[in-house]
Amino acid sequence: MPARIYAIANQKGGVGKTTTAVNLAACLAEAGERCLIVDLDPQANATSGLGLRANGHSTLDLLDGTPLRELVDAAPIANLDVVPAKAELAAATVHLSALEGGERYLADALRDDATEPYRFVFLDCPPSFGPLTVNALAAADSVIVPVQAEYYALEGLSQLLGSIDLVKRRLNPRLGVAGILLTMVDGRTRLAEDVERELRSHFGDLVFTQTVPRSVRLAEAPSHGLPAIAYDRRSAGAEAYWKVAMELVERS
Ligand SMILES: Nc1ncnc2c1ncn2[C@@H]1O[C@H](COP(=O)(O)OP(=O)(O)O)[C@@H](O)[C@H]1O
Ligand SMILES: [Mg+2]
């Protein structure tokens, strides 16, 4: 069975993209599925959050045509590999947009035969709708859109879904939206309830049933180089991501 490729995208920063990529991949890896994270953010938070750093090779080489198998590093938990990012990836933004067909470099690198060892691939996108995110959407089967439970949550969301649809029509007809995931939900507040209600009334079934609570453990885990299930598996954040992972499998 070919790998299922998910892009984790939202042009806003700090909404939980990296946390979602790392923890969904870790939960599915824990469930026995071989998973891969491709770090597409020059800030390399997914890489460092798993205790890794790019030594020599990085996502940049993947875009330049080096075979995937030569670029993967093992994460500190079983069944999880990472293609690390480094700051130089920022230069690729200019480079990719200047080249003919530059939006398909990642799709070429993640062809079925290259991703064959994996069941799930997560593409952790940078916080902009630039060439790296377009490459991710051109390579993905579907997109997961994390949305932070805050007052401005819905702002820009319809526009983002419109941009995803444009990529689908122009570059990747098989692209779907796996779901909108509400993150950093502070359950005790009226605001969080209002944001969730509004999100569900606008986007209905597109929104994951499971939401992710604000959890100190989720924020601490990366500084220990671990996903939340390895850092504190009983934390509310780890349990929430486990349920999101199961919902994702059911949805696909
Ligand atoms: N559910 C959560 N509860 C608490 N902190 C979180 C949660 N999700 C993410 N964070 C923290 O918020 C910050 C932004 O999250 P991150 O996943 O890096 O967002 P993005 O990749 O969209 O920029 C990070 O410091 C992360 O540890
Ligand atoms: Mg990030």
Short mmCIF file of N, CA and C in Angstrom, two decimals, residues 5-8 18 21-22 25 35-41 44 46-47 50 58-60 62-63 68 71-72 80-85 89 106 109-110 115 118 120-126 132 136 139:
data_model
loop_
_atom_site.label_atom_id
_atom_site.label_comp_id
_atom_site.label_asym_id
_atom_site.label_seq_id
_atom_site.Cartn_x
_atom_site.Cartn_y
_atom_site.Cartn_z
N ILE A 5 0.31 10.67 2.38
CA ILE A 5 1.12 11.88 2.64
C ILE A 5 0.23 13.04 3.08
N TYR A 6 0.51 13.54 4.29
CA TYR A 6 -0.26 14.66 4.83
C TYR A 6 0.61 15.90 4.93
N ALA A 7 0.13 17.01 4.38
CA ALA A 7 0.78 18.31 4.61
C ALA A 7 0.10 18.94 5.82
N ILE A 8 0.91 19.47 6.75
CA ILE A 8 0.35 20.17 7.91
C ILE A 8 0.57 21.65 7.63
N THR A 18 3.81 22.24 13.88
CA THR A 18 4.91 21.34 14.19
C THR A 18 4.52 20.36 15.30
N ALA A 21 2.42 17.74 13.66
CA ALA A 21 3.19 16.82 12.81
C ALA A 21 3.96 15.81 13.66
N VAL A 22 4.67 16.32 14.66
CA VAL A 22 5.52 15.46 15.50
C VAL A 22 4.66 14.46 16.29
N ALA A 25 2.67 11.83 14.05
CA ALA A 25 3.61 10.83 13.54
C ALA A 25 4.05 9.89 14.67
N CYS A 35 6.51 5.67 10.01
CA CYS A 35 6.18 7.06 9.70
C CYS A 35 7.42 7.86 9.37
N LEU A 36 7.19 8.91 8.57
CA LEU A 36 8.26 9.83 8.18
C LEU A 36 7.78 11.26 8.35
N ILE A 37 8.63 12.10 8.92
CA ILE A 37 8.36 13.54 8.96
C ILE A 37 9.37 14.21 8.03
N VAL A 38 8.87 15.04 7.12
CA VAL A 38 9.76 15.85 6.30
C VAL A 38 9.65 17.28 6.82
N ASP A 39 10.75 17.78 7.38
CA ASP A 39 10.75 19.12 7.96
C ASP A 39 10.97 20.14 6.86
N LEU A 40 9.92 20.89 6.56
CA LEU A 40 9.99 21.88 5.47
C LEU A 40 10.10 23.30 5.99
N ASP A 41 10.34 23.46 7.27
CA ASP A 41 10.44 24.80 7.84
C ASP A 41 11.91 25.12 8.13
N ALA A 44 13.30 24.66 11.45
CA ALA A 44 13.68 23.30 11.86
C ALA A 44 13.15 22.89 13.25
N ALA A 46 10.61 20.89 14.02
CA ALA A 46 10.30 19.45 14.09
C ALA A 46 11.59 18.66 14.29
N THR A 47 12.64 19.09 13.58
CA THR A 47 13.95 18.43 13.70
C THR A 47 14.48 18.53 15.12
N LEU A 50 12.71 16.73 17.97
CA LEU A 50 12.93 15.28 18.08
C LEU A 50 14.40 15.02 18.42
N SER A 58 19.92 17.54 4.38
CA SER A 58 18.67 18.14 4.87
C SER A 58 17.61 18.08 3.76
N THR A 59 16.45 18.64 4.08
CA THR A 59 15.36 18.70 3.10
C THR A 59 15.78 19.38 1.80
N LEU A 60 16.74 20.29 1.93
CA LEU A 60 17.23 20.98 0.74
C LEU A 60 17.76 19.99 -0.30
N LEU A 62 16.79 16.94 -0.62
CA LEU A 62 15.63 16.21 -1.15
C LEU A 62 15.05 16.98 -2.34
N LEU A 63 14.93 18.30 -2.15
CA LEU A 63 14.40 19.14 -3.24
C LEU A 63 15.37 19.17 -4.41
N LEU A 68 15.46 10.03 -1.29
CA LEU A 68 14.95 10.10 0.09
C LEU A 68 15.70 9.18 1.04
N LEU A 71 18.60 10.39 2.98
CA LEU A 71 18.45 11.63 3.75
C LEU A 71 17.71 11.46 5.07
N VAL A 72 17.28 10.24 5.38
CA VAL A 72 16.46 10.08 6.59
C VAL A 72 17.33 9.77 7.81
N LEU A 80 9.93 5.77 13.49
CA LEU A 80 9.81 7.17 13.04
C LEU A 80 11.13 7.69 12.48
N ASP A 81 11.08 8.13 11.21
CA ASP A 81 12.24 8.74 10.56
C ASP A 81 11.95 10.21 10.26
N VAL A 82 13.02 10.97 10.08
CA VAL A 82 12.89 12.40 9.83
C VAL A 82 13.86 12.81 8.72
N VAL A 83 13.38 13.64 7.80
CA VAL A 83 14.32 14.37 6.95
C VAL A 83 14.47 15.74 7.60
N PRO A 84 15.67 16.02 8.15
CA PRO A 84 15.84 17.24 8.94
C PRO A 84 15.91 18.49 8.06
N ALA A 85 15.55 19.62 8.68
CA ALA A 85 15.67 20.90 7.98
C ALA A 85 16.83 21.68 8.56
N LEU A 89 17.46 26.19 4.13
CA LEU A 89 16.24 25.89 3.37
C LEU A 89 15.52 27.17 2.96
N LEU A 106 9.20 18.46 -4.64
CA LEU A 106 8.95 17.55 -3.52
C LEU A 106 8.08 16.37 -3.95
N ALA A 109 10.26 13.90 -5.44
CA ALA A 109 11.11 13.24 -4.43
C ALA A 109 10.32 12.22 -3.61
N LEU A 110 9.01 12.44 -3.48
CA LEU A 110 8.18 11.55 -2.65
C LEU A 110 7.29 10.62 -3.48
N THR A 115 8.73 6.46 -1.14
CA THR A 115 8.10 6.46 0.19
C THR A 115 7.59 5.07 0.58
N TYR A 118 7.17 3.50 4.07
CA TYR A 118 6.35 4.19 5.08
C TYR A 118 4.85 4.04 4.82
N PHE A 120 2.76 6.39 6.67
CA PHE A 120 2.33 7.78 6.80
C PHE A 120 3.52 8.72 6.69
N VAL A 121 3.33 9.78 5.89
CA VAL A 121 4.35 10.82 5.76
C VAL A 121 3.71 12.15 6.13
N PHE A 122 4.38 12.89 7.03
CA PHE A 122 3.88 14.20 7.45
C PHE A 122 4.85 15.28 6.99
N LEU A 123 4.30 16.29 6.30
CA LEU A 123 5.11 17.39 5.79
C LEU A 123 4.86 18.60 6.67
N ASP A 124 5.85 18.97 7.48
CA ASP A 124 5.68 20.09 8.40
C ASP A 124 6.03 21.40 7.67
N CYS A 125 5.00 22.18 7.35
CA CYS A 125 5.18 23.37 6.51
C CYS A 125 5.60 24.60 7.31
N PRO A 126 6.28 25.54 6.64
CA PRO A 126 6.62 26.81 7.29
C PRO A 126 5.37 27.70 7.42
N LEU A 132 7.61 26.58 -0.53
CA LEU A 132 7.77 25.32 0.21
C LEU A 132 6.41 24.71 0.55
N ALA A 136 4.68 21.25 -0.78
CA ALA A 136 4.07 20.26 0.11
C ALA A 136 2.67 19.90 -0.37
N ALA A 139 2.64 17.66 -3.29
CA ALA A 139 3.11 16.29 -3.01
C ALA A 139 2.14 15.49 -2.15
#
